[in-house]
Amino acid sequence: MANSRWFYQALMLSLILVASLFNHAQAAVNKSSPPNIIVILADDLGWNDVGFHGSEINTPNLDRLAAEGLELDRFYAQPTCSPTRAALMTGKSPKTLGISRAIAKNQKVGLDLSEIILPQRLNSLGYRSLMVGKWHLGNYTPAYAPLARGFEHFYGFLSGGIGYWDHNHGGGHDWQRNGKTVREEGYATHLLGDEAVKLIEQYQFQQPLFLYLAMAAPHMPNEAPQSSIDEYASISNPNRRIHAAMVTELDTQIGRVIDALEKQQMLDNTLILFASDNGGLRGDSPEGASAIRRLGKLGDFFFGRPVPMSVLEEFAKFAFDGGSDNGLLRGTKTSTLEGGVRVPALLWWPEQISAGTYPEFISASDILPTLLEAVGGSQSIPEGIHGASQWRSLVKGEPTPKPDYLVTGFDNTALYQPPWKLITGDRVELYDVFADPTESNDMAALYPERVVQMQKIIEQWPAGEERGVEIMEILFDMDTFGGPEDRIPWAEAAIKNAKKEASLNDN
């Protein structure tokens, strides 16, 4: 009996030792393997719309990521949706791509089909790329959609914005899974979170995962579950109250994604990038009120008749219903002022990145090369892009190139040569935005040579053929967010358009 007991104990100790060695080996493999990448993009999130910037809005999950990760204190997007997404996907300047404005629903061209974008480059490094959420880089034919651009799964919408409950855009239903229209009841933020969680829970592949989660929130329209709105009863402004609820709903879904990664034992080797696609839409902006005043005059000038009241109502929503807060930053979405382009952002990967605040300039165009270097794909960083990898600076504090960064708003263009920023268009202003983030001290008169030098760079910036349609072309078929349907769903429209183009080419 004693020998049997001794043998049993020895056997158990041996099994424990083998299991321990296996776990250590597996951990070593995991640490040396490329990380999963989760890019989460919020839509129209203001500087002061997150708890880690002191907001009254509850964002505990983002606050956790910011505390454990690296807050990107000077992350710069573009003033509107499509240009930021184009920069993120290509590493190029949106102006060079011909995408300096949001892509409209009836626009026949999107991000040029010759562009090799982020998921395609990651796929070549062994990743599998999945997308959930808002695309907004082309919808006229399926060739512009995510499934044709490197993503093997897409669930969400192609346009610039939808109703959160009806999932409609501009008169058409805009909700699909892998190119086919789906009609589902539910709040869009919840549905997108459900899909992201399901994809993570079902992910069984050996290759690392790239998940692009481009959330709809808190883009207009102001819609949220009533229970969430009631949590902010202390906020007197009704637009701000609903906006706060939308942001909290967004944060809750981010928390669910983190929990799913942890449950699947994927979190420890996952890099998470979070940012907003542009600054928040404020309801008290002078830019919005000015646009409304100009609109009526433009209608009479171009068409000899007033702009329809329905159109004025849609523009009024844009001008006055925004519930965001950009804090001390001037300006709003569409503006080249800091409130339009400096946005909340963070990078989380505790295995590689120490917690803290990154005080240096980093732009949407830097994301592609930075992520490629982060996963060991420096050789895959393309030539001829306008961004530069900031990875060594982010991780080790080493100096990295800070390329000139151009942003285009509705009325102005701005060039960044950190810390300097020159605004041109209807005015010329020069700011040191590092020392003067509120843009209170115009220094153009003090540094005329710098103004001339930066203006020359703007004038000589390589510009692609503008792919956006003029605002007057969409006035009478608005890109509304939500509302009744008066045409076929956009997924079906894309297929129909592709057949039409093929027929024309055959003839």
Short mmCIF file of C-alpha atoms in Angstrom, two decimals:
data_model
loop_
_atom_site.label_atom_id
_atom_site.label_comp_id
_atom_site.label_asym_id
_atom_site.label_seq_id
_atom_site.Cartn_x
_atom_site.Cartn_y
_atom_site.Cartn_z
CA MET A 1 0.00 0.00 0.00
CA ALA A 2 2.82 2.39 0.92
CA ASN A 3 4.49 1.78 -2.44
CA SER A 4 1.19 2.39 -4.23
CA ARG A 5 0.62 5.65 -2.33
CA TRP A 6 4.19 6.77 -3.10
CA PHE A 7 3.73 5.92 -6.79
CA TYR A 8 0.42 7.82 -6.93
CA GLN A 9 1.92 10.92 -5.27
CA ALA A 10 4.93 10.83 -7.59
CA LEU A 11 2.64 10.50 -10.61
CA MET A 12 0.52 13.51 -9.53
CA LEU A 13 3.63 15.63 -8.91
CA SER A 14 4.92 14.72 -12.35
CA LEU A 15 1.62 15.68 -14.00
CA ILE A 16 1.57 19.00 -12.14
CA LEU A 17 5.16 19.71 -13.22
CA VAL A 18 4.37 18.87 -16.86
CA ALA A 19 1.26 21.07 -16.78
CA SER A 20 3.25 23.91 -15.25
CA LEU A 21 5.96 23.64 -17.90
CA PHE A 22 3.30 23.58 -20.63
CA ASN A 23 1.61 26.67 -19.25
CA HIS A 24 4.91 28.54 -19.07
CA ALA A 25 5.72 27.50 -22.63
CA GLN A 26 2.27 28.50 -23.82
CA ALA A 27 2.60 31.89 -22.10
CA ALA A 28 5.96 32.40 -23.80
CA VAL A 29 4.40 31.56 -27.16
CA ASN A 30 1.52 33.99 -26.51
CA LYS A 31 3.89 36.80 -25.58
CA SER A 32 5.97 36.28 -28.68
CA SER A 33 2.99 35.93 -31.03
CA PRO A 34 1.49 38.98 -32.75
CA PRO A 35 -1.24 40.63 -30.69
CA ASN A 36 -4.89 40.77 -31.51
CA ILE A 37 -5.84 44.29 -32.60
CA ILE A 38 -9.11 46.00 -31.68
CA VAL A 39 -9.64 49.45 -33.19
CA ILE A 40 -12.69 51.16 -31.67
CA LEU A 41 -13.86 54.36 -33.32
CA ALA A 42 -16.49 56.55 -31.71
CA ASP A 43 -18.47 58.97 -33.87
CA ASP A 44 -18.61 62.69 -32.98
CA LEU A 45 -17.33 62.23 -29.42
CA GLY A 46 -16.30 65.51 -27.82
CA TRP A 47 -13.17 66.21 -25.81
CA ASN A 48 -15.18 66.57 -22.61
CA ASP A 49 -17.50 63.62 -23.25
CA VAL A 50 -15.36 61.06 -21.38
CA GLY A 51 -14.82 60.59 -17.69
CA PHE A 52 -11.04 60.62 -17.94
CA HIS A 53 -11.29 64.23 -19.13
CA GLY A 54 -13.48 65.22 -16.20
CA SER A 55 -16.88 64.88 -17.89
CA GLU A 56 -20.11 64.41 -16.00
CA ILE A 57 -20.80 61.50 -18.38
CA ASN A 58 -20.12 58.06 -16.90
CA THR A 59 -17.56 56.13 -18.97
CA PRO A 60 -16.04 53.62 -16.50
CA ASN A 61 -14.74 51.23 -19.15
CA LEU A 62 -12.96 53.91 -21.16
CA ASP A 63 -11.66 55.37 -17.91
CA ARG A 64 -10.19 51.97 -17.04
CA LEU A 65 -8.47 51.67 -20.42
CA ALA A 66 -7.09 55.21 -20.08
CA ALA A 67 -5.81 54.53 -16.56
CA GLU A 68 -4.18 51.21 -17.45
CA GLY A 69 -3.03 52.29 -20.91
CA LEU A 70 -1.58 55.32 -22.62
CA GLU A 71 -3.81 58.34 -23.10
CA LEU A 72 -3.03 60.00 -26.44
CA ASP A 73 -3.38 63.57 -25.27
CA ARG A 74 -2.70 65.16 -28.67
CA PHE A 75 -4.41 62.81 -31.09
CA TYR A 76 -5.68 64.60 -34.20
CA ALA A 77 -8.43 63.41 -36.51
CA GLN A 78 -10.07 65.23 -39.41
CA PRO A 79 -13.10 67.53 -38.95
CA THR A 80 -15.57 65.05 -40.48
CA CYS A 81 -16.21 61.31 -40.71
CA SER A 82 -15.04 59.99 -44.09
CA PRO A 83 -11.71 61.86 -44.20
CA THR A 84 -10.63 60.45 -40.82
CA ARG A 85 -11.61 56.93 -41.82
CA ALA A 86 -9.74 57.29 -45.11
CA ALA A 87 -6.60 58.47 -43.29
CA LEU A 88 -6.83 55.62 -40.78
CA MET A 89 -7.26 52.98 -43.45
CA THR A 90 -4.50 54.21 -45.80
CA GLY A 91 -2.01 56.32 -43.84
CA LYS A 92 -2.50 58.99 -46.49
CA SER A 93 -3.75 62.55 -46.46
CA PRO A 94 -7.50 62.70 -47.19
CA LYS A 95 -6.90 65.70 -49.47
CA THR A 96 -4.55 63.61 -51.59
CA LEU A 97 -7.17 60.87 -51.68
CA GLY A 98 -9.81 63.37 -52.81
CA ILE A 99 -11.87 62.79 -49.67
CA SER A 100 -12.01 66.09 -47.83
CA ARG A 101 -15.74 65.89 -47.01
CA ALA A 102 -18.16 63.24 -45.82
CA ILE A 103 -19.17 60.79 -48.56
CA ALA A 104 -22.83 61.22 -49.51
CA LYS A 105 -25.28 58.36 -50.05
CA ASN A 106 -25.67 58.98 -53.82
CA GLN A 107 -21.95 59.49 -54.42
CA LYS A 108 -20.72 57.13 -57.15
CA VAL A 109 -17.13 56.92 -55.95
CA GLY A 110 -15.63 56.24 -52.56
CA LEU A 111 -12.13 55.47 -51.36
CA ASP A 112 -10.29 54.62 -54.58
CA LEU A 113 -10.36 50.91 -55.34
CA SER A 114 -6.63 50.91 -56.07
CA GLU A 115 -5.83 51.73 -52.42
CA ILE A 116 -4.50 48.83 -50.34
CA ILE A 117 -5.91 49.45 -46.89
CA LEU A 118 -5.20 48.41 -43.30
CA PRO A 119 -7.05 45.04 -43.17
CA GLN A 120 -5.42 43.94 -46.42
CA ARG A 121 -1.98 44.81 -45.07
CA LEU A 122 -2.66 43.01 -41.79
CA ASN A 123 -4.04 39.99 -43.64
CA SER A 124 -0.73 39.69 -45.46
CA LEU A 125 0.89 39.44 -42.01
CA GLY A 126 -1.34 36.53 -41.01
CA TYR A 127 -4.32 38.33 -39.48
CA ARG A 128 -8.01 37.70 -40.02
CA SER A 129 -9.93 40.98 -40.32
CA LEU A 130 -13.54 41.47 -39.19
CA MET A 131 -15.59 44.67 -39.12
CA VAL A 132 -18.62 45.79 -37.15
CA GLY A 133 -20.24 49.21 -37.46
CA LYS A 134 -20.01 52.26 -39.71
CA TRP A 135 -18.03 52.16 -42.97
CA HIS A 136 -18.63 55.52 -44.73
CA LEU A 137 -15.95 55.05 -47.39
CA GLY A 138 -18.20 54.24 -50.31
CA ASN A 139 -21.49 52.45 -50.85
CA TYR A 140 -22.49 52.89 -54.50
CA THR A 141 -21.47 49.36 -55.50
CA PRO A 142 -20.29 46.36 -53.44
CA ALA A 143 -16.76 46.93 -54.77
CA TYR A 144 -16.41 49.84 -52.32
CA ALA A 145 -17.75 47.92 -49.32
CA PRO A 146 -15.72 46.24 -46.54
CA LEU A 147 -16.02 42.68 -47.89
CA ALA A 148 -14.19 43.76 -51.03
CA ARG A 149 -11.53 45.67 -49.07
CA GLY A 150 -9.97 42.99 -46.87
CA PHE A 151 -12.63 42.26 -44.25
CA GLU A 152 -14.02 38.72 -44.30
CA HIS A 153 -17.02 39.69 -42.17
CA PHE A 154 -19.03 42.92 -42.05
CA TYR A 155 -22.07 43.78 -39.97
CA GLY A 156 -23.40 47.31 -39.78
CA PHE A 157 -24.09 50.17 -42.17
CA LEU A 158 -22.32 51.83 -45.09
CA SER A 159 -23.56 55.43 -44.82
CA GLY A 160 -22.72 58.33 -42.55
CA GLY A 161 -25.43 57.74 -39.98
CA ILE A 162 -28.65 55.89 -39.24
CA GLY A 163 -31.63 56.08 -36.95
CA TYR A 164 -30.69 54.08 -33.87
CA TRP A 165 -34.04 52.29 -33.76
CA ASP A 166 -35.13 52.11 -37.42
CA HIS A 167 -31.62 51.69 -38.95
CA ASN A 168 -32.53 53.87 -41.92
CA HIS A 169 -30.49 56.46 -43.78
CA GLY A 170 -31.70 58.92 -46.41
CA GLY A 171 -34.90 57.04 -47.18
CA GLY A 172 -33.33 53.57 -47.37
CA HIS A 173 -32.73 50.79 -44.86
CA ASP A 174 -29.00 50.64 -44.16
CA TRP A 175 -28.36 47.58 -42.00
CA GLN A 176 -26.63 44.50 -43.36
CA ARG A 177 -24.60 41.43 -42.64
CA ASN A 178 -22.08 40.48 -45.32
CA GLY A 179 -23.81 42.34 -48.13
CA LYS A 180 -27.36 41.24 -47.35
CA THR A 181 -29.98 43.45 -45.73
CA VAL A 182 -31.09 42.40 -42.26
CA ARG A 183 -34.08 43.80 -40.42
CA GLU A 184 -33.68 43.53 -36.68
CA GLU A 185 -35.37 45.22 -33.79
CA GLY A 186 -33.12 46.88 -31.30
CA TYR A 187 -30.96 49.87 -30.46
CA ALA A 188 -28.05 50.11 -32.89
CA THR A 189 -25.37 50.48 -30.21
CA HIS A 190 -26.62 47.32 -28.49
CA LEU A 191 -26.77 45.36 -31.75
CA LEU A 192 -23.24 46.35 -32.74
CA GLY A 193 -21.99 45.37 -29.30
CA ASP A 194 -23.81 42.03 -29.54
CA GLU A 195 -22.15 41.29 -32.88
CA ALA A 196 -18.66 42.20 -31.67
CA VAL A 197 -19.04 40.03 -28.57
CA LYS A 198 -20.37 37.11 -30.62
CA LEU A 199 -17.46 37.31 -33.07
CA ILE A 200 -14.94 37.25 -30.22
CA GLU A 201 -16.68 34.38 -28.41
CA GLN A 202 -16.83 32.32 -31.60
CA TYR A 203 -13.30 33.14 -32.77
CA GLN A 204 -11.51 29.79 -33.11
CA PHE A 205 -8.79 30.61 -35.62
CA GLN A 206 -5.10 30.28 -34.85
CA GLN A 207 -4.32 33.56 -36.59
CA PRO A 208 -4.45 36.83 -34.63
CA LEU A 209 -7.65 38.85 -34.88
CA PHE A 210 -8.10 42.36 -36.24
CA LEU A 211 -11.52 43.68 -35.23
CA TYR A 212 -12.53 47.14 -36.47
CA LEU A 213 -15.44 48.26 -34.29
CA ALA A 214 -16.68 51.57 -35.73
CA MET A 215 -19.57 52.50 -33.47
CA ALA A 216 -22.46 54.75 -34.51
CA ALA A 217 -22.61 56.61 -31.21
CA PRO A 218 -22.84 59.37 -30.30
CA HIS A 219 -23.53 60.68 -33.83
CA MET A 220 -26.92 62.30 -34.42
CA PRO A 221 -29.85 61.67 -34.16
CA ASN A 222 -30.22 62.11 -30.41
CA GLU A 223 -31.71 58.73 -29.53
CA ALA A 224 -31.15 56.48 -26.53
CA PRO A 225 -33.08 54.08 -24.30
CA GLN A 226 -35.25 56.02 -21.88
CA SER A 227 -33.75 54.23 -18.88
CA SER A 228 -30.31 55.57 -19.84
CA ILE A 229 -31.65 59.08 -20.42
CA ASP A 230 -33.27 59.02 -16.97
CA GLU A 231 -29.85 58.43 -15.39
CA TYR A 232 -28.92 61.97 -16.44
CA ALA A 233 -32.00 63.76 -15.13
CA SER A 234 -29.71 66.30 -13.46
CA ILE A 235 -28.59 67.63 -16.87
CA SER A 236 -30.97 70.44 -17.84
CA ASN A 237 -30.17 70.61 -21.58
CA PRO A 238 -32.26 67.84 -23.21
CA ASN A 239 -29.80 67.37 -26.09
CA ARG A 240 -26.89 67.01 -23.68
CA ARG A 241 -28.93 64.62 -21.54
CA ILE A 242 -29.62 62.26 -24.46
CA HIS A 243 -26.07 62.63 -25.75
CA ALA A 244 -24.73 61.61 -22.34
CA ALA A 245 -26.94 58.53 -22.39
CA MET A 246 -25.66 57.63 -25.86
CA VAL A 247 -22.05 57.89 -24.70
CA THR A 248 -22.69 55.73 -21.66
CA GLU A 249 -24.38 53.12 -23.87
CA LEU A 250 -21.26 53.19 -26.07
CA ASP A 251 -19.02 52.73 -23.04
CA THR A 252 -21.11 49.80 -21.82
CA GLN A 253 -20.60 47.95 -25.10
CA ILE A 254 -16.86 48.58 -24.93
CA GLY A 255 -16.91 46.98 -21.50
CA ARG A 256 -18.70 43.93 -22.94
CA VAL A 257 -16.00 43.61 -25.61
CA ILE A 258 -13.27 43.70 -22.96
CA ASP A 259 -15.10 41.07 -20.91
CA ALA A 260 -15.48 38.82 -23.97
CA LEU A 261 -11.76 39.07 -24.73
CA GLU A 262 -10.94 38.20 -21.14
CA LYS A 263 -13.35 35.25 -21.14
CA GLN A 264 -11.68 33.90 -24.29
CA GLN A 265 -8.22 34.42 -22.74
CA MET A 266 -7.37 36.83 -25.56
CA LEU A 267 -7.15 40.07 -23.58
CA ASP A 268 -3.57 39.75 -22.31
CA ASN A 269 -2.29 39.72 -25.87
CA THR A 270 -4.59 42.35 -27.35
CA LEU A 271 -3.76 45.88 -28.46
CA ILE A 272 -6.74 48.24 -28.19
CA LEU A 273 -6.83 51.61 -29.92
CA PHE A 274 -9.74 53.93 -29.14
CA ALA A 275 -10.43 57.34 -30.70
CA SER A 276 -13.18 59.59 -31.99
CA ASP A 277 -13.43 60.24 -35.72
CA ASN A 278 -13.74 64.01 -35.20
CA GLY A 279 -14.59 66.53 -32.53
CA GLY A 280 -17.98 66.71 -30.90
CA LEU A 281 -21.00 68.39 -32.50
CA ARG A 282 -21.98 71.31 -30.32
CA GLY A 283 -25.45 72.80 -30.43
CA ASP A 284 -24.32 76.33 -29.72
CA SER A 285 -21.75 76.72 -32.47
CA PRO A 286 -21.65 79.94 -34.51
CA GLU A 287 -20.59 77.82 -37.50
CA GLY A 288 -23.93 76.00 -37.49
CA ALA A 289 -26.03 79.13 -37.21
CA SER A 290 -24.05 80.77 -40.00
CA ALA A 291 -24.63 77.74 -42.24
CA ILE A 292 -28.40 78.01 -41.76
CA ARG A 293 -28.36 81.70 -42.70
CA ARG A 294 -26.35 81.01 -45.86
CA LEU A 295 -28.50 78.10 -46.93
CA GLY A 296 -31.63 80.08 -47.72
CA LYS A 297 -29.66 82.54 -49.84
CA LEU A 298 -27.95 79.72 -51.74
CA GLY A 299 -31.28 78.17 -52.66
CA ASP A 300 -32.57 81.38 -54.22
CA PHE A 301 -29.26 81.98 -55.99
CA PHE A 302 -28.85 78.53 -57.54
CA PHE A 303 -32.41 77.42 -58.04
CA GLY A 304 -34.48 80.58 -58.04
CA ARG A 305 -36.67 79.14 -55.31
CA PRO A 306 -36.43 78.67 -51.55
CA VAL A 307 -34.79 75.64 -50.05
CA PRO A 308 -37.55 73.24 -48.84
CA MET A 309 -38.50 73.53 -45.19
CA SER A 310 -37.61 69.86 -44.65
CA VAL A 311 -34.05 70.61 -45.71
CA LEU A 312 -33.83 73.62 -43.42
CA GLU A 313 -35.10 71.45 -40.58
CA GLU A 314 -32.36 68.89 -41.17
CA PHE A 315 -29.69 71.57 -41.18
CA ALA A 316 -31.23 73.10 -38.07
CA LYS A 317 -30.78 69.76 -36.30
CA PHE A 318 -27.12 69.81 -37.25
CA ALA A 319 -26.74 73.42 -36.14
CA PHE A 320 -28.64 73.38 -32.87
CA ASP A 321 -29.22 69.81 -31.61
CA GLY A 322 -25.64 68.74 -30.96
CA GLY A 323 -25.15 67.68 -27.36
CA SER A 324 -21.39 67.32 -27.25
CA ASP A 325 -18.90 69.23 -25.13
CA ASN A 326 -15.41 70.05 -26.39
CA GLY A 327 -14.36 71.63 -23.13
CA LEU A 328 -12.02 74.58 -23.51
CA LEU A 329 -11.27 73.72 -27.13
CA ARG A 330 -12.77 76.13 -29.64
CA GLY A 331 -14.90 74.93 -32.52
CA THR A 332 -17.04 71.93 -33.33
CA LYS A 333 -17.32 69.09 -35.83
CA THR A 334 -16.57 70.36 -39.42
CA SER A 335 -14.23 73.04 -38.02
CA THR A 336 -10.43 73.16 -38.30
CA LEU A 337 -10.30 74.67 -34.81
CA GLU A 338 -9.05 72.36 -32.06
CA GLY A 339 -12.57 71.37 -31.01
CA GLY A 340 -13.14 69.89 -34.46
CA VAL A 341 -9.98 67.80 -34.72
CA ARG A 342 -8.33 67.15 -31.34
CA VAL A 343 -10.19 64.17 -29.93
CA PRO A 344 -10.17 61.71 -27.01
CA ALA A 345 -7.92 58.73 -27.75
CA LEU A 346 -5.95 56.01 -25.99
CA LEU A 347 -3.76 52.98 -26.63
CA TRP A 348 -3.97 49.91 -24.37
CA TRP A 349 -1.62 46.93 -24.38
CA PRO A 350 -0.15 46.44 -20.89
CA GLU A 351 2.25 43.75 -22.13
CA GLN A 352 4.07 46.40 -24.17
CA ILE A 353 2.81 49.86 -23.24
CA SER A 354 3.31 51.51 -19.86
CA ALA A 355 0.44 53.45 -18.35
CA GLY A 356 0.60 57.22 -18.61
CA THR A 357 -0.09 60.15 -20.90
CA TYR A 358 1.50 60.58 -24.31
CA PRO A 359 2.01 64.34 -24.79
CA GLU A 360 3.29 64.32 -28.37
CA PHE A 361 1.46 64.90 -31.63
CA ILE A 362 -0.06 61.84 -33.34
CA SER A 363 -2.58 61.85 -36.18
CA ALA A 364 -5.09 59.55 -37.85
CA SER A 365 -2.62 59.15 -40.74
CA ASP A 366 -0.04 57.72 -38.31
CA ILE A 367 -2.25 54.80 -37.25
CA LEU A 368 -1.61 52.43 -40.15
CA PRO A 369 2.20 52.60 -40.01
CA THR A 370 2.17 52.57 -36.20
CA LEU A 371 0.05 49.42 -36.00
CA LEU A 372 2.12 47.68 -38.67
CA GLU A 373 5.33 48.32 -36.75
CA ALA A 374 3.67 47.30 -33.47
CA VAL A 375 2.95 43.82 -34.83
CA GLY A 376 6.35 43.35 -36.42
CA GLY A 377 5.35 44.40 -39.91
CA SER A 378 7.66 47.37 -40.45
CA GLN A 379 8.57 46.00 -43.86
CA SER A 380 4.87 46.27 -44.82
CA ILE A 381 4.67 50.02 -44.21
CA PRO A 382 4.06 51.44 -47.70
CA GLU A 383 6.06 54.23 -49.24
CA GLY A 384 4.41 57.46 -50.25
CA ILE A 385 2.09 57.79 -47.28
CA HIS A 386 1.74 60.96 -45.21
CA GLY A 387 1.72 59.34 -41.78
CA ALA A 388 4.70 57.89 -39.92
CA SER A 389 5.00 55.15 -37.31
CA GLN A 390 5.03 56.53 -33.77
CA TRP A 391 5.53 53.10 -32.19
CA ARG A 392 9.06 53.62 -30.85
CA SER A 393 8.02 56.95 -29.39
CA LEU A 394 4.91 55.46 -27.78
CA VAL A 395 6.73 52.48 -26.26
CA LYS A 396 10.27 53.70 -25.62
CA GLY A 397 10.04 57.47 -25.79
CA GLU A 398 12.40 57.57 -28.77
CA PRO A 399 12.18 60.48 -31.24
CA THR A 400 10.07 59.70 -34.31
CA PRO A 401 9.23 61.75 -37.41
CA LYS A 402 6.25 64.09 -37.04
CA PRO A 403 5.08 64.70 -40.62
CA ASP A 404 3.12 67.77 -41.65
CA TYR A 405 -0.59 67.13 -41.14
CA LEU A 406 -3.29 68.81 -43.21
CA VAL A 407 -6.94 69.05 -42.19
CA THR A 408 -9.78 70.42 -44.30
CA GLY A 409 -12.95 71.87 -42.81
CA PHE A 410 -16.02 73.42 -44.42
CA ASP A 411 -14.56 76.91 -44.65
CA ASN A 412 -10.87 76.55 -43.82
CA THR A 413 -7.75 74.46 -44.15
CA ALA A 414 -5.24 73.99 -41.35
CA LEU A 415 -1.65 72.76 -41.49
CA TYR A 416 0.07 71.31 -38.43
CA GLN A 417 3.82 71.47 -37.98
CA PRO A 418 3.83 70.62 -34.28
CA PRO A 419 3.56 72.69 -32.21
CA TRP A 420 2.54 75.20 -34.90
CA LYS A 421 -0.83 75.35 -36.62
CA LEU A 422 -1.73 77.66 -39.50
CA ILE A 423 -5.38 78.22 -40.45
CA THR A 424 -6.12 79.58 -43.91
CA GLY A 425 -9.30 80.22 -45.87
CA ASP A 426 -11.62 82.99 -44.78
CA ARG A 427 -8.87 84.13 -42.39
CA VAL A 428 -5.18 83.54 -41.62
CA GLU A 429 -4.25 82.62 -38.06
CA LEU A 430 -1.16 81.05 -36.51
CA TYR A 431 -1.12 79.29 -33.14
CA ASP A 432 1.29 77.37 -30.96
CA VAL A 433 -1.35 74.82 -29.96
CA PHE A 434 0.91 73.08 -27.46
CA ALA A 435 1.31 76.25 -25.41
CA ASP A 436 -2.08 77.69 -26.41
CA PRO A 437 -4.62 74.85 -26.84
CA THR A 438 -7.55 77.27 -26.61
CA GLU A 439 -6.23 79.18 -29.68
CA SER A 440 -6.50 82.50 -27.87
CA ASN A 441 -3.26 84.08 -29.06
CA ASP A 442 -2.97 84.53 -32.84
CA MET A 443 0.74 84.85 -33.63
CA ALA A 444 0.53 85.37 -37.40
CA ALA A 445 1.66 89.00 -37.18
CA LEU A 446 4.66 88.01 -35.04
CA TYR A 447 5.91 85.28 -37.39
CA PRO A 448 5.14 86.37 -40.96
CA GLU A 449 7.92 84.22 -42.46
CA ARG A 450 6.49 81.08 -40.87
CA VAL A 451 3.05 82.02 -42.17
CA VAL A 452 4.38 82.36 -45.73
CA GLN A 453 6.33 79.11 -45.50
CA MET A 454 3.33 77.14 -44.18
CA GLN A 455 0.95 78.73 -46.69
CA LYS A 456 3.24 77.58 -49.48
CA ILE A 457 3.11 74.01 -48.20
CA ILE A 458 -0.70 74.14 -48.18
CA GLU A 459 -0.81 75.52 -51.72
CA GLN A 460 1.57 72.83 -53.00
CA TRP A 461 -0.03 69.94 -51.13
CA PRO A 462 -0.79 67.14 -53.61
CA ALA A 463 -4.55 67.10 -54.11
CA GLY A 464 -6.53 64.23 -55.55
CA GLU A 465 -9.63 64.77 -57.63
CA GLU A 466 -12.35 65.64 -55.14
CA ARG A 467 -14.67 62.67 -54.83
CA GLY A 468 -17.33 64.35 -52.72
CA VAL A 469 -20.41 65.97 -54.21
CA GLU A 470 -21.18 69.62 -53.63
CA ILE A 471 -23.66 70.42 -50.92
CA MET A 472 -26.13 71.88 -53.42
CA GLU A 473 -26.30 68.51 -55.19
CA ILE A 474 -27.69 66.77 -52.12
CA LEU A 475 -30.02 69.48 -50.84
CA PHE A 476 -33.09 67.93 -52.41
CA ASP A 477 -32.26 64.34 -51.46
CA MET A 478 -30.85 64.70 -47.99
CA ASP A 479 -28.63 62.25 -46.15
CA THR A 480 -31.09 62.03 -43.28
CA PHE A 481 -30.38 59.89 -40.21
CA GLY A 482 -33.44 57.74 -39.63
CA GLY A 483 -36.95 58.39 -40.89
CA PRO A 484 -39.36 56.67 -43.29
CA GLU A 485 -38.26 54.50 -46.21
CA ASP A 486 -39.02 55.62 -49.76
CA ARG A 487 -36.60 53.38 -51.74
CA ILE A 488 -34.99 49.96 -51.68
CA PRO A 489 -32.40 49.16 -48.97
CA TRP A 490 -28.90 50.40 -49.67
CA ALA A 491 -27.40 46.90 -49.85
CA GLU A 492 -29.80 46.05 -52.67
CA ALA A 493 -29.20 49.42 -54.31
CA ALA A 494 -25.46 48.68 -54.42
CA ILE A 495 -26.05 45.37 -56.21
CA LYS A 496 -28.43 47.07 -58.64
CA ASN A 497 -25.88 49.81 -59.35
CA ALA A 498 -23.15 47.24 -59.99
CA LYS A 499 -25.33 45.43 -62.55
CA LYS A 500 -26.13 48.75 -64.20
CA GLU A 501 -22.45 49.66 -64.47
CA ALA A 502 -21.61 46.20 -65.84
CA SER A 503 -24.32 46.54 -68.46
CA LEU A 504 -23.02 49.95 -69.54
CA ASN A 505 -19.48 48.59 -69.77
CA ASP A 506 -20.66 45.67 -71.92
CA ASN A 507 -22.29 48.09 -74.30
#
